[in-house]
Coordinates of C-alpha atoms in Angstrom, one line a residue:
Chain A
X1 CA 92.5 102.1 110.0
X2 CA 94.6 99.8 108.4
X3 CA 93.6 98.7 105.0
X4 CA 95.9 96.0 104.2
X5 CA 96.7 93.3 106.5
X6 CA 98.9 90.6 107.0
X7 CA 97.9 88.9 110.7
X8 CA 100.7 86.8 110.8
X9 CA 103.7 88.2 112.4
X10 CA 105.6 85.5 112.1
X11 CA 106.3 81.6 110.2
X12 CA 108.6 79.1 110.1
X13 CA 108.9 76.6 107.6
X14 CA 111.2 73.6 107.1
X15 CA 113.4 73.9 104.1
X16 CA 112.0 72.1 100.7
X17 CA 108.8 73.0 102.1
X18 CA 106.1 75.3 101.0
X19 CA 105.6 78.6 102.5
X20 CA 101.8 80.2 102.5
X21 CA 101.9 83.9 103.7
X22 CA 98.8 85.7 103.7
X23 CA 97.1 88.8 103.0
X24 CA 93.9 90.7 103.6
X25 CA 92.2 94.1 102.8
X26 CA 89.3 96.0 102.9
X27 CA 89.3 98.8 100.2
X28 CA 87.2 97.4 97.0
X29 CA 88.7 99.9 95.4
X30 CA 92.1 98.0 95.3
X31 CA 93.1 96.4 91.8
X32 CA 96.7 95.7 91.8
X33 CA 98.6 94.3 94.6
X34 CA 102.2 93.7 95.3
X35 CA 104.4 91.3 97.5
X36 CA 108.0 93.3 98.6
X37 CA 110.4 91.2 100.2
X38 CA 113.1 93.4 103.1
X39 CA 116.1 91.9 104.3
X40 CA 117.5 93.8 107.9
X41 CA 119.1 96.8 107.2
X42 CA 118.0 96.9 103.4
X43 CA 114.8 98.4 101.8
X44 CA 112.1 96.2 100.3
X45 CA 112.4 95.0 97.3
X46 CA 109.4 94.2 94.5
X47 CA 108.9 90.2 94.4
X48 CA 105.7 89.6 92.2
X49 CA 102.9 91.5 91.6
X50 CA 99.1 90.5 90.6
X51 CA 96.3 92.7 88.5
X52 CA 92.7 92.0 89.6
X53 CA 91.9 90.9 86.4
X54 CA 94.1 87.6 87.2
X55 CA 93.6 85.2 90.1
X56 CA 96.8 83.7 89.9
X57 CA 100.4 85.0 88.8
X58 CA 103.3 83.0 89.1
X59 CA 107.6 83.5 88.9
X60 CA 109.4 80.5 89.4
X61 CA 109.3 79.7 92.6
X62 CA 106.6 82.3 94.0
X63 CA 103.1 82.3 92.9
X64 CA 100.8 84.8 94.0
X65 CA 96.5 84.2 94.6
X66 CA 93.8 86.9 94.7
X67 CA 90.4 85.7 95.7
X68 CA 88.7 89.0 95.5
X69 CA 85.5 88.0 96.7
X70 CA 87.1 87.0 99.8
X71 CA 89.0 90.2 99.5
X72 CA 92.2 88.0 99.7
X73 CA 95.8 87.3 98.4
X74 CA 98.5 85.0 99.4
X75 CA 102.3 84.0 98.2
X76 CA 103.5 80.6 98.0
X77 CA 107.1 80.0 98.1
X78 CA 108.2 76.6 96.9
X79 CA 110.2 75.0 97.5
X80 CA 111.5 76.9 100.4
X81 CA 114.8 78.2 100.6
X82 CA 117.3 79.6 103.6
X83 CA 118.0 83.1 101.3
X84 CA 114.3 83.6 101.5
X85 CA 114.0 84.1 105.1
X86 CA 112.6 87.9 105.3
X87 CA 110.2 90.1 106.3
X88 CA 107.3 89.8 103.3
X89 CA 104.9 93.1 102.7
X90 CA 102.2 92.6 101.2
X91 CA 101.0 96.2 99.0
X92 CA 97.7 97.2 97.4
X93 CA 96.7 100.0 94.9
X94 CA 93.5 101.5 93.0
X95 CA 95.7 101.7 89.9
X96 CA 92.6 102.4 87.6
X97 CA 91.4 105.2 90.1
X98 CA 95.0 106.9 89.1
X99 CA 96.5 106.5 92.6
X100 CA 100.0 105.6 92.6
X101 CA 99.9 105.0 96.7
X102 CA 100.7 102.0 97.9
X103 CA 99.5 100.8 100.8
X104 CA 101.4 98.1 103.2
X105 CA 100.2 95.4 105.8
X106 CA 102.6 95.4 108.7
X107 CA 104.7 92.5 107.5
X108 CA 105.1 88.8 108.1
X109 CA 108.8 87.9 109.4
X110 CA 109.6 84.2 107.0
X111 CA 112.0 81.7 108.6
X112 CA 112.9 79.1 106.5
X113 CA 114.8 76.0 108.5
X114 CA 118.0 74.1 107.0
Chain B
X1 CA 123.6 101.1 87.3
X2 CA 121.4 103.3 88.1
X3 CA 119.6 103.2 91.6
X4 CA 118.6 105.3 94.6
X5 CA 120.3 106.4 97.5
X6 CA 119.5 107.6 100.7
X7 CA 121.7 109.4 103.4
X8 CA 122.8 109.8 106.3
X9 CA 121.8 106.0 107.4
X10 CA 121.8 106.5 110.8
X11 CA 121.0 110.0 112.0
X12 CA 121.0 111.0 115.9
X13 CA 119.2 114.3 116.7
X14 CA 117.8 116.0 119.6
X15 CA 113.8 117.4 120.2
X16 CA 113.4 120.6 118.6
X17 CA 116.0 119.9 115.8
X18 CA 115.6 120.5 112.2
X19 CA 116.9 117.4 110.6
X20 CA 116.7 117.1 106.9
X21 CA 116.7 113.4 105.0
X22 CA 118.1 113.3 101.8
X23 CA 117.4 110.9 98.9
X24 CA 118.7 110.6 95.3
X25 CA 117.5 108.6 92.0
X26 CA 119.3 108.1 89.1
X27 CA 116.4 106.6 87.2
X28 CA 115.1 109.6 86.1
X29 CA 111.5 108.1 88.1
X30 CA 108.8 110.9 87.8
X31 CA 107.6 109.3 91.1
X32 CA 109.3 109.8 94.2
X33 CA 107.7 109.1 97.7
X34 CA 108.9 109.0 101.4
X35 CA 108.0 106.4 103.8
X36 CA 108.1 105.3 107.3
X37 CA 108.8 102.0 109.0
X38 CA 107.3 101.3 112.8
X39 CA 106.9 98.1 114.7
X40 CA 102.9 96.9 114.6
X41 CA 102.5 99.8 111.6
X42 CA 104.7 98.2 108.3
X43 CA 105.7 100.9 105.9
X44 CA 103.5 104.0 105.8
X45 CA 103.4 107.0 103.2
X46 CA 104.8 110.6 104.3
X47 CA 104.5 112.0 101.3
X48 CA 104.6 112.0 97.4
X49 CA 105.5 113.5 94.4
X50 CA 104.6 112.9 90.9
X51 CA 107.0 115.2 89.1
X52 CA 109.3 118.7 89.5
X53 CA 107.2 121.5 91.7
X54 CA 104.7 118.7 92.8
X55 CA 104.1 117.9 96.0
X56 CA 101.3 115.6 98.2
X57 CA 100.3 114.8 101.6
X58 CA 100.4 111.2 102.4
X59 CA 99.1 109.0 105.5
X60 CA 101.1 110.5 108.4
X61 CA 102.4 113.7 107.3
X62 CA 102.1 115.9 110.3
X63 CA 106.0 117.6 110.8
X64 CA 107.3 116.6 107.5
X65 CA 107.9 118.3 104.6
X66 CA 109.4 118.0 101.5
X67 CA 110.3 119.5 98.1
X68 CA 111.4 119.0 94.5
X69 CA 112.9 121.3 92.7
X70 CA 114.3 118.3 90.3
X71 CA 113.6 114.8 89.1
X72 CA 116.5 113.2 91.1
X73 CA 115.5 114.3 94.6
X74 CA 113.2 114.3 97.0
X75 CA 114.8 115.5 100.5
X76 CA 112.2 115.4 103.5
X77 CA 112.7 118.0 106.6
X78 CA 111.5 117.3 109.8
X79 CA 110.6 121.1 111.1
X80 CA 111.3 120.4 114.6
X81 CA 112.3 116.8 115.5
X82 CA 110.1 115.0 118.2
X83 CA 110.3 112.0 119.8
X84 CA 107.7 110.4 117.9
X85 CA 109.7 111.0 114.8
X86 CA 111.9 108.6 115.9
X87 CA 111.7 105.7 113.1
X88 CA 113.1 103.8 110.0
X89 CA 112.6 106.0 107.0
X90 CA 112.7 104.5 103.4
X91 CA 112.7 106.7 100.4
X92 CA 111.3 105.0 96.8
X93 CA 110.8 105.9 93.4
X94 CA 108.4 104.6 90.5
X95 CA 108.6 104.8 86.7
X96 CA 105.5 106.1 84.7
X97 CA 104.8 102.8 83.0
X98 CA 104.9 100.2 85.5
X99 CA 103.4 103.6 88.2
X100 CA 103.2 101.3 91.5
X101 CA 106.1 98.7 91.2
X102 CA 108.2 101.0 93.7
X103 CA 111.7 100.9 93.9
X104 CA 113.2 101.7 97.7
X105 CA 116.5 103.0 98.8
X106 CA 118.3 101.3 102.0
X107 CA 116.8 103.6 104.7
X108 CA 117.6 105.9 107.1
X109 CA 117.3 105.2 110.8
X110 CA 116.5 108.2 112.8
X111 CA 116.3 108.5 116.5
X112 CA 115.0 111.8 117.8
X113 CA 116.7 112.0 121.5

């Protein structure tokens, strides 16, 4: 069952624009969750990461919201740009249970529009 | 620079085969785990390790193995190759300190004939 969920295969977004990509998951056990970015024939690579103890973490032009009661997290992207058209995993963790496992939704593939 | 490295990238193999996937960190990362990458699943664990002689089961482990007999690698064996091995496979590693910021090789794309 999959505990980490991202239900939106795909978006395209103009560039300049903001991009919303979203993330759910069911284990309240999760306390730290992580946003990898994966170009084609690369590996992912670690964007921006959020403890549960925050709501809101930001790097320049990627924010990332947890709303834990809603079991929730999202990355904003803004503004937009071509080079960040990807796939975008989002990642969870029980860090303070001790587990090092991460645990991936199945992607959502960004297009960003010149 | 320091990084991690997987090989072959591309592997062709045939059912039954033994096929063996190797990856190599330089980082000297305690934490080394194996992944796999399928359409409608994203990336899913294979296994783990948390240091030298330590080895754990992960989410889809069934015909994979692996061992470390030192820090820098962590090769996985497919015992007998099936078709349902057929995959991307991404091999990452994860200092002690910052334990789930995971740092992934290129892959290795494996198609089990």
């Amino acid at each position: 069952d999959q505990q980490v969920k991202q239900n939106s295969p795909s978006l395209s977004v103009q560039e300049g624009r903001i991009s919303i990509l979203n993330c759910d998951y069911t284990n309240s056990m999760f306390d730290y969750f992580l946003w990898y970015k994966k170009y084609p024939a690369e590996g992912p690579t670690f964007l921006i990461s959020i403890s549960s103890i925050k709501d809101k973490n930001e790097d320049g032009r990627f924010t990332v919201f947890l709303n834990k009661s809603a079991k929730h997290l999202s990355l904003h992207i803004v503004p937009s740009q071509p080079g960040d058209s990807a796939v975008y995993f989002c990642a969870a963790s029980a860090l303070r249970a001790g587990a090092n496992n991460l645990f991936f939704g199945t992607g959502t593939r960004l297009t960003v529009i010149p | 620079d320091a990084e991690i490295t997987q090989s072959p990238r591309h592997k062709i193999t045939e059912t039954g085969r033994q096929v063996t996937l190797a990856c190599h960190q330089t980082w000297n990362h305690n934490n080394m785990f194996w992944y796999r990458q399928d359409l409608g699943h994203g990336l899913r664990l294979i296994h783990y390790s948390y240091g030298v002689q330590d080895t754990n089961k992960g989410e889809v482990s069934d015909g994979y193995s692996v061992s470390r007999s030192n820090t820098e690698d962590l090769p996985l064996t497919l015992e007998s190759a099936a078709s349902s091995q057929t995959s991307v496979y991404f091999c990452a590693s994860s200092p002690e300190l910052a334990k789930n910021i995971q740092y992934f090789g290129a892959g290795t794309r494996l198609s089990v004939l």
